[in-house]
Short mmCIF file of C-alpha atoms in Angstrom, two decimals:
data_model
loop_
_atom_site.label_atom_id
_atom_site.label_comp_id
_atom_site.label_asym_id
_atom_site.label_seq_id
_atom_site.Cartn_x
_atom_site.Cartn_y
_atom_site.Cartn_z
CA UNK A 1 -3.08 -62.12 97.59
CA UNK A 2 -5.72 -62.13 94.72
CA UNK A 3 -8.46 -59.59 94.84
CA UNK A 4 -10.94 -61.81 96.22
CA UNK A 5 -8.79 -62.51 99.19
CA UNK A 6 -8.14 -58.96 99.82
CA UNK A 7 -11.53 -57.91 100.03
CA UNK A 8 -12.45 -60.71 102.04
CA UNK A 9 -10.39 -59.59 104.57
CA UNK A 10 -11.20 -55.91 104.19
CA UNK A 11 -14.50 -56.37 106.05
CA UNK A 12 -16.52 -55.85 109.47
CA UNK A 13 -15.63 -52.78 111.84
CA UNK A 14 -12.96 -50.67 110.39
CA UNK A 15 -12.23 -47.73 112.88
CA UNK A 16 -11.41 -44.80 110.59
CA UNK A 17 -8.85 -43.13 112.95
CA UNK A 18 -8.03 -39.60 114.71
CA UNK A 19 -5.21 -38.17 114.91
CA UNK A 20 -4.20 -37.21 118.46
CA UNK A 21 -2.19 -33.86 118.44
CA UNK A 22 -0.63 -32.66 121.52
CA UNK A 23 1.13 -28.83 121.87
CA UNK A 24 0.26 -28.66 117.74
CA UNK A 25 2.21 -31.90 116.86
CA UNK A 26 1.70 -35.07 116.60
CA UNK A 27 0.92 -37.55 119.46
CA UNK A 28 2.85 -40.69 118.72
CA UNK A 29 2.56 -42.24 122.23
CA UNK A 30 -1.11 -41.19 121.93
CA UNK A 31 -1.68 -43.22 118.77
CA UNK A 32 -0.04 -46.24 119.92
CA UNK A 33 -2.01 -46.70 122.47
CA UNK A 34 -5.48 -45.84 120.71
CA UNK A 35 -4.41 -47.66 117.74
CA UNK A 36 -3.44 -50.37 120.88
CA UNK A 37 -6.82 -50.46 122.45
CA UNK A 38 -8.78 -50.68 119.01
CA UNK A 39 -7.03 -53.66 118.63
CA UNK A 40 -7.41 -55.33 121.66
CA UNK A 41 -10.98 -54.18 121.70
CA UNK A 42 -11.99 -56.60 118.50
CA UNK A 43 -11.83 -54.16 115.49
CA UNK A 44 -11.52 -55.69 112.01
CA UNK A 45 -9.19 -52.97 110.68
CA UNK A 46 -7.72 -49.27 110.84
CA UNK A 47 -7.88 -46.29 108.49
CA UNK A 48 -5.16 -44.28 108.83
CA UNK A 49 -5.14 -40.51 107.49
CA UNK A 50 -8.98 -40.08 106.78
CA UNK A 51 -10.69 -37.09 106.90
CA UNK A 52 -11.70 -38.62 110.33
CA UNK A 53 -7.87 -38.55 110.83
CA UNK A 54 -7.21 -34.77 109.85
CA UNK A 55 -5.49 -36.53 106.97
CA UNK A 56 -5.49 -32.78 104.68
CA UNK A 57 -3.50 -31.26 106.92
CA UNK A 58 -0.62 -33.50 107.87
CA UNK A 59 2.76 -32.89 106.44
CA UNK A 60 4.37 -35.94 104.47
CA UNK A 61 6.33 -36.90 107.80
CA UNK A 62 3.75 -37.29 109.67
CA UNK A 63 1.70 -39.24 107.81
CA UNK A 64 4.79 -41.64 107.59
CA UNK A 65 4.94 -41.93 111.22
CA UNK A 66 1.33 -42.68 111.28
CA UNK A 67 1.12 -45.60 108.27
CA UNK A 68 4.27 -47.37 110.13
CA UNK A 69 2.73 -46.93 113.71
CA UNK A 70 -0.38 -49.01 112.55
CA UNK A 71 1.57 -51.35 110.15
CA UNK A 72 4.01 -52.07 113.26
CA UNK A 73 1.23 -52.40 115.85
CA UNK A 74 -1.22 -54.20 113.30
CA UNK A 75 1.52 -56.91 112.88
CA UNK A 76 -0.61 -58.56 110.24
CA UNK A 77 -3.49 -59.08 112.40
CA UNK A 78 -5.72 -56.77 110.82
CA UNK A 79 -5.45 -54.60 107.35
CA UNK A 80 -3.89 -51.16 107.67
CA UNK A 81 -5.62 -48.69 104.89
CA UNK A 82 -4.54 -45.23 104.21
CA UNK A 83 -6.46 -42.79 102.46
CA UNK A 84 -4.67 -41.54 99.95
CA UNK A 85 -7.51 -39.21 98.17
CA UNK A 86 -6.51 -35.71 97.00
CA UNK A 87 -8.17 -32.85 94.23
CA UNK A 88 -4.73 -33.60 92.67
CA UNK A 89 -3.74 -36.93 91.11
CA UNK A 90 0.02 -36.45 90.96
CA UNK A 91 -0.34 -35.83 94.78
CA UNK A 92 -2.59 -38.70 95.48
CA UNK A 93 -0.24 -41.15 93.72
CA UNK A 94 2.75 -40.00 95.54
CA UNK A 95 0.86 -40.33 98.55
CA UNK A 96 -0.22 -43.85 97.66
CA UNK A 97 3.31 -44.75 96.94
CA UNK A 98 4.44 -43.75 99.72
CA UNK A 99 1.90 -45.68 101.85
CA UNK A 100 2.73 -48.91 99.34
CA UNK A 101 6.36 -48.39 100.78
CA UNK A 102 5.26 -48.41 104.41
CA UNK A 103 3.04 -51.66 104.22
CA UNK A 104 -0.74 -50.54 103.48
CA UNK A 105 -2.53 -53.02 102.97
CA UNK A 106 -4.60 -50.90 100.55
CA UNK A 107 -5.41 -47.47 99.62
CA UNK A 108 -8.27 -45.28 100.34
CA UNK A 109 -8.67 -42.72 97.69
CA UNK A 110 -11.61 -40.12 98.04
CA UNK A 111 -13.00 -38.74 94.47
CA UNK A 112 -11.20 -35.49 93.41
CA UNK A 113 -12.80 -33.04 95.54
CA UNK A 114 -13.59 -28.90 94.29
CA UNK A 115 -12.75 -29.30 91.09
CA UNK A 116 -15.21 -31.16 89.87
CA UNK A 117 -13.89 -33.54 87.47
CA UNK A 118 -16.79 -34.99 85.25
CA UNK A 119 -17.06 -38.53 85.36
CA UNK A 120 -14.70 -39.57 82.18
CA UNK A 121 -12.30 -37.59 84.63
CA UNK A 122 -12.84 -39.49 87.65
CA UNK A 123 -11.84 -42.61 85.26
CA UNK A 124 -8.90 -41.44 84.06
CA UNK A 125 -7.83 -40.25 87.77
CA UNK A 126 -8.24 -43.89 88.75
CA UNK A 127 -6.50 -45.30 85.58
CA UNK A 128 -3.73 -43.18 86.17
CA UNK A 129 -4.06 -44.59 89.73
CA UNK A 130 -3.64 -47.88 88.67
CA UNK A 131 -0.82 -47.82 86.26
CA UNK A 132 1.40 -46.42 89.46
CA UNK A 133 0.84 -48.24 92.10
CA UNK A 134 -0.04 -52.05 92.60
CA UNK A 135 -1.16 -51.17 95.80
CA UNK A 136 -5.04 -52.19 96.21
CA UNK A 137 -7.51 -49.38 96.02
CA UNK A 138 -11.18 -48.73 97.62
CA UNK A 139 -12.60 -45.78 96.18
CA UNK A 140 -14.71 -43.57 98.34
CA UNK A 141 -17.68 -41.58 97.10
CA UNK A 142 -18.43 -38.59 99.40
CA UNK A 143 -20.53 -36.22 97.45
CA UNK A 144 -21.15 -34.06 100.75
CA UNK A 145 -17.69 -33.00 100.90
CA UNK A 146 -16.08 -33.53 96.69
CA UNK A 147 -19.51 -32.03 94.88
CA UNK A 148 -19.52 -35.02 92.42
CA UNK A 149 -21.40 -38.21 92.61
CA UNK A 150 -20.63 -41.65 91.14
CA UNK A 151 -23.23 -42.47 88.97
CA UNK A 152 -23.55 -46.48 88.31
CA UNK A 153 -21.94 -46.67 84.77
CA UNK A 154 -19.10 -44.76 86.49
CA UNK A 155 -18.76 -47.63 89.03
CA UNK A 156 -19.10 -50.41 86.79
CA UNK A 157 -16.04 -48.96 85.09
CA UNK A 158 -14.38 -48.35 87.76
CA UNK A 159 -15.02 -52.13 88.96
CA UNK A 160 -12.65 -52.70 85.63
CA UNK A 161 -9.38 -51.69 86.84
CA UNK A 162 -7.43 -54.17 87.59
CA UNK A 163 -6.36 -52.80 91.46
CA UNK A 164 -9.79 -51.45 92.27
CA UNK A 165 -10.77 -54.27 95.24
CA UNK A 166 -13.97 -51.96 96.39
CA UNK A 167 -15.95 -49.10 96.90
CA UNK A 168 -16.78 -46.60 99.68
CA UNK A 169 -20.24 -44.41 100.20
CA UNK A 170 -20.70 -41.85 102.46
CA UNK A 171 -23.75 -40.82 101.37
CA UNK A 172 -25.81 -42.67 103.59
CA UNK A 173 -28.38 -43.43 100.47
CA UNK A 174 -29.14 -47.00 100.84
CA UNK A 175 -30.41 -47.33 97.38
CA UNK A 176 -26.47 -47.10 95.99
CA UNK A 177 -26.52 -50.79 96.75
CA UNK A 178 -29.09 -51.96 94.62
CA UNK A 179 -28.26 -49.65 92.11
CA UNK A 180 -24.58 -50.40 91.85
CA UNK A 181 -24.45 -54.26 93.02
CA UNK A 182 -26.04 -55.78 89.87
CA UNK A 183 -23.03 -54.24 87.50
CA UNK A 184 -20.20 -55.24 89.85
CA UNK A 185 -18.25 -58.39 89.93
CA UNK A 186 -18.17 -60.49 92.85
CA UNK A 187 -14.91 -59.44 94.12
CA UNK A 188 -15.75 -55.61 94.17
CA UNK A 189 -16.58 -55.03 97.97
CA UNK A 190 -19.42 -52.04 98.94
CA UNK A 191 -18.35 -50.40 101.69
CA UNK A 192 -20.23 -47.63 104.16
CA UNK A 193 -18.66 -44.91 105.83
CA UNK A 194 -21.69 -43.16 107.23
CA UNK A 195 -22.37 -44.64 110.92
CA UNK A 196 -26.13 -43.83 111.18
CA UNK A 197 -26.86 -46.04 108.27
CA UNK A 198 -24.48 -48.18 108.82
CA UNK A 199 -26.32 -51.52 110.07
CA UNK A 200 -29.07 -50.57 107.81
CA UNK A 201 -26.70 -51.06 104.75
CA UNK A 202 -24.63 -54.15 105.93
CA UNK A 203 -27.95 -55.76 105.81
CA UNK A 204 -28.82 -54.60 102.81
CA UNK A 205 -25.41 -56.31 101.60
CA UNK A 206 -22.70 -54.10 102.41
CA UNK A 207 -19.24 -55.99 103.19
CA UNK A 208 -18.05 -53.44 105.79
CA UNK A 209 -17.82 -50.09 107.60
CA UNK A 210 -15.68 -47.40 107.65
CA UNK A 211 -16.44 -45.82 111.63
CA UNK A 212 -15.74 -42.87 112.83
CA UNK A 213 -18.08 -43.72 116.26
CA UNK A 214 -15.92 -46.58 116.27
CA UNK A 215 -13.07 -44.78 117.64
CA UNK A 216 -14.64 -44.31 121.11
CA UNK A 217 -17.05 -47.38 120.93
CA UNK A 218 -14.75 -49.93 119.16
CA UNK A 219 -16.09 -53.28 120.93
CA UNK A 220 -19.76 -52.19 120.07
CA UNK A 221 -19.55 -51.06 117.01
CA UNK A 222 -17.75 -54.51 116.54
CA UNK A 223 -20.79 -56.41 118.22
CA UNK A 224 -23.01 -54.49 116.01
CA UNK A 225 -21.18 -55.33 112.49
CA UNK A 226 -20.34 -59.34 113.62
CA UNK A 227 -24.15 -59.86 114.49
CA UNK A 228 -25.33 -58.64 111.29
CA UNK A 229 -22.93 -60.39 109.33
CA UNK A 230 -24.16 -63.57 110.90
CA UNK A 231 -27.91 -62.65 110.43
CA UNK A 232 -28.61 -61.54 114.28
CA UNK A 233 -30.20 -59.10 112.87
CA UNK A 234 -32.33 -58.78 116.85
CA UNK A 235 -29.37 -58.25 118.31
CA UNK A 236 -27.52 -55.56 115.93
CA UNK A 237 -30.21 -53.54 116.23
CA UNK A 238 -30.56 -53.50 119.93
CA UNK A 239 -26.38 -52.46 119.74
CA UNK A 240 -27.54 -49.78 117.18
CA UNK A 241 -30.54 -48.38 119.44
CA UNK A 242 -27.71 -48.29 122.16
CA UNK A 243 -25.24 -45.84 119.80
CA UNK A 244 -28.05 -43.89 117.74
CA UNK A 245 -27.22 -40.88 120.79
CA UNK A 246 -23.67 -41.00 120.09
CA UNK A 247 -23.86 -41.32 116.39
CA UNK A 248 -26.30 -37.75 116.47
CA UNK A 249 -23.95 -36.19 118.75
CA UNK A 250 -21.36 -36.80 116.42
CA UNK A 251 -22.94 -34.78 113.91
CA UNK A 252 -23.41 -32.05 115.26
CA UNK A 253 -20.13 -31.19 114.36
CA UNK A 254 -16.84 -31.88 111.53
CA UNK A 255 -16.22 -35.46 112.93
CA UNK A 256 -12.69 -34.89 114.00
CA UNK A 257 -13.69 -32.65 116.54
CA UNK A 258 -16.73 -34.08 117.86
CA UNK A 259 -14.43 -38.25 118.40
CA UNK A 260 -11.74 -36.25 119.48
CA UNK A 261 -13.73 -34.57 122.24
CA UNK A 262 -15.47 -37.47 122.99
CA UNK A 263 -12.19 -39.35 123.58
CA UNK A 264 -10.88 -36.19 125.88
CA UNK A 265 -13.85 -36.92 128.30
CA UNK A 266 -13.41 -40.68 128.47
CA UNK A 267 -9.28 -40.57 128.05
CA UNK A 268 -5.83 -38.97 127.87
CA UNK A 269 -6.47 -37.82 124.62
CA UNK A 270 -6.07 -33.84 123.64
CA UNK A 271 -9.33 -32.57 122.15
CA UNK A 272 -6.99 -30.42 119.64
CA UNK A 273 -7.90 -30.22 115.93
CA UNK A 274 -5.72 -28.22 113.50
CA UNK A 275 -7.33 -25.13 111.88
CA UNK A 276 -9.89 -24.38 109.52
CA UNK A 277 -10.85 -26.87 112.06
CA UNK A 278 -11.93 -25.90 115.81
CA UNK A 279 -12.96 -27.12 119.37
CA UNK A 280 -16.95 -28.22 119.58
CA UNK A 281 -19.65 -25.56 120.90
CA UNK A 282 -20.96 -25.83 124.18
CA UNK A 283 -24.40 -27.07 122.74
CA UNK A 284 -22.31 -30.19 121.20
CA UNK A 285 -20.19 -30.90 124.21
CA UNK A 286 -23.44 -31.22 125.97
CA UNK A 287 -24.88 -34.05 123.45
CA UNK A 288 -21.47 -35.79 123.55
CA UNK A 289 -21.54 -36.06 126.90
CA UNK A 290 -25.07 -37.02 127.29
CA UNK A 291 -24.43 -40.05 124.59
CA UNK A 292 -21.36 -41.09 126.47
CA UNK A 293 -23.58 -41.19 129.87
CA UNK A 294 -26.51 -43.55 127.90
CA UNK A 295 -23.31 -45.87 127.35
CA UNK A 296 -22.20 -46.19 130.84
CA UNK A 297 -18.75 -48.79 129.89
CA UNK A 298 -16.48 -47.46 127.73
CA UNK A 299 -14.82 -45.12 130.00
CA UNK A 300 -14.21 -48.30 131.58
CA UNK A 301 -12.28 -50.07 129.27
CA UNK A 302 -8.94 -51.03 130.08
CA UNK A 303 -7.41 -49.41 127.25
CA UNK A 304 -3.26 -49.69 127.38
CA UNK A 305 -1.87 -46.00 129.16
CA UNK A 306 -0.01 -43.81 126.72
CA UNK A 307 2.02 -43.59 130.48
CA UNK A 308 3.07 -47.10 129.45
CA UNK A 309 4.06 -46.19 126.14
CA UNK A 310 6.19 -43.68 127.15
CA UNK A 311 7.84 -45.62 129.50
CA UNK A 312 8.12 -48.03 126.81
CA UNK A 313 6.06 -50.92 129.10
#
């Protein structure tokens, strides 16, 4: 598939995925069925080991289990991504490889974070990248969490190697796409991964988002991306109006723990993060469950029973 195609197809609704734990492991039967429901619920494609998916502190084993539950489920229907993204590059290419093996569709690799690499760094991190993997590769740009920022003659060079099909920004600055868009080929796909402003910059041009809210809101946060893409621009807003409760809540708090306790009040999902990470304060719980209320329907979605799953129904 040429780049083009790829990123074509990398677009819309992408639920950037937790990571159900259960008793301090991991959830398999859990997964399946949420990775189960986002599909059946419309969304355009799953991230898989985020830092919406606790992906710094799995073990290799468990982040295999996790890259062939969604490639298996997925069946081709929609692209399976894995973030890949690590301070070290020797680690992030094994990790890449190792999601190439499994059947990624592509990679999802964060900029070196605490370090610091200057941005001649950040280009040879990719390059190096590149030269090990042919697996496709959409760089995210997080400057809240890695302390360096792509600047726009970093992205245009970036935009040069050959595997690079698009780029991710969490920063929720809206400007990015003006200011990177006129020094990118066609084929280079802008990408959001910050749900407040994440309407805001699909109109402004953006190809797709990266959702975190998406996890416990998957068929509206798929309404919300579809009508903007096809200019019902009315009606994406009114979805947006509907979330902007849930997408504060949210906030409050690291996002693993604020989805994952979210999904505890609407399903059979543990609310359990792994350490430095911990459980949301009572002032959060209270938001979350005030956002969820405003909803009123997706505690009612028929979502497939990890029950069935175990019973292997």
């Amino acid at each position: 598939m040429t780049r083009t195609a790829l990123q074509r197809r990398i677009g819309g609704a992408i639920t950037a995925l937790v990571t159900p734990f259960r008793d301090g492991a991991l959830d398999s039967v859990g997964l399946m069925a949420h990775v189960e429901w986002q599909l059946l619920s419309g969304i355009d494609g799953l991230l898989a080991c985020s830092l919406t998916g606790e992906g710094p502190v799995l073990d290799e084993a468990e982040r295999a289990r996790i890259i062939e539950i969604c490639v298996e489920l997925a069946e081709g229907r929609v692209p399976v991504i894995v973030a890949t993204g690590t301070n070290d590059t020797a680690t992030t290419i094994e990790e890449t490889l190792q999601a190439e093996k499994l059947g990624a569709d592509a990679a999802f690799v964060t900029l070196p974070y605490y370090s610091k690499p200057t941005q001649k760094g950040i280009v040879h991190h990719f390059e190096r990248l590149a030269e090990s993997t042919d697996l496709p590769l959409i760089i995210h740009n997080l400057p809240s969490h890695t302390a360096v920022d792509l600047t726009p003659m970093t992205v245009a060079r970036l935009a040069e190697i050959p595997t690079v099909i698009g780029i991710a920004d969490g920063s929720g600055d809206l400007a990015r796409i003006g200011a990177w868009r006129p020094s990118l080929p066609g084929w280079i796909g802008l990408y959001s991964t910050h749900d407040v402003t994440a309407l805001a910059f699909t109109i402004a041009g953006g190809c797709g988002s990266f959702s975190s809210a998406a996890n416990i809101v998957p068929r509206l946060f798929h309404s919300m991306q579809m009508s903007a893409e096809c200019e019902h621009l009315a009606a994406a807003r009114l979805i947006e109006d509907r979330l902007r409760l849930l997408f504060t809540a949210l906030a409050c708090e690291s996002a693993p723990a604020t989805v994952k306790h979210a999904l505890a009040l609407m399903k059979d999902m543990s609310p359990d993060v792994r350490l430095p990470l911990i459980g949301v304060e009572a002032e959060t719980d209270a938001a979350i469950q005030t956002a969820i209320a405003s909803l009123r329907l997706d505690c009612d979605h028929r979502a497939p029973a990890p029950l069935a799953f175990r019973l292997g129904l």
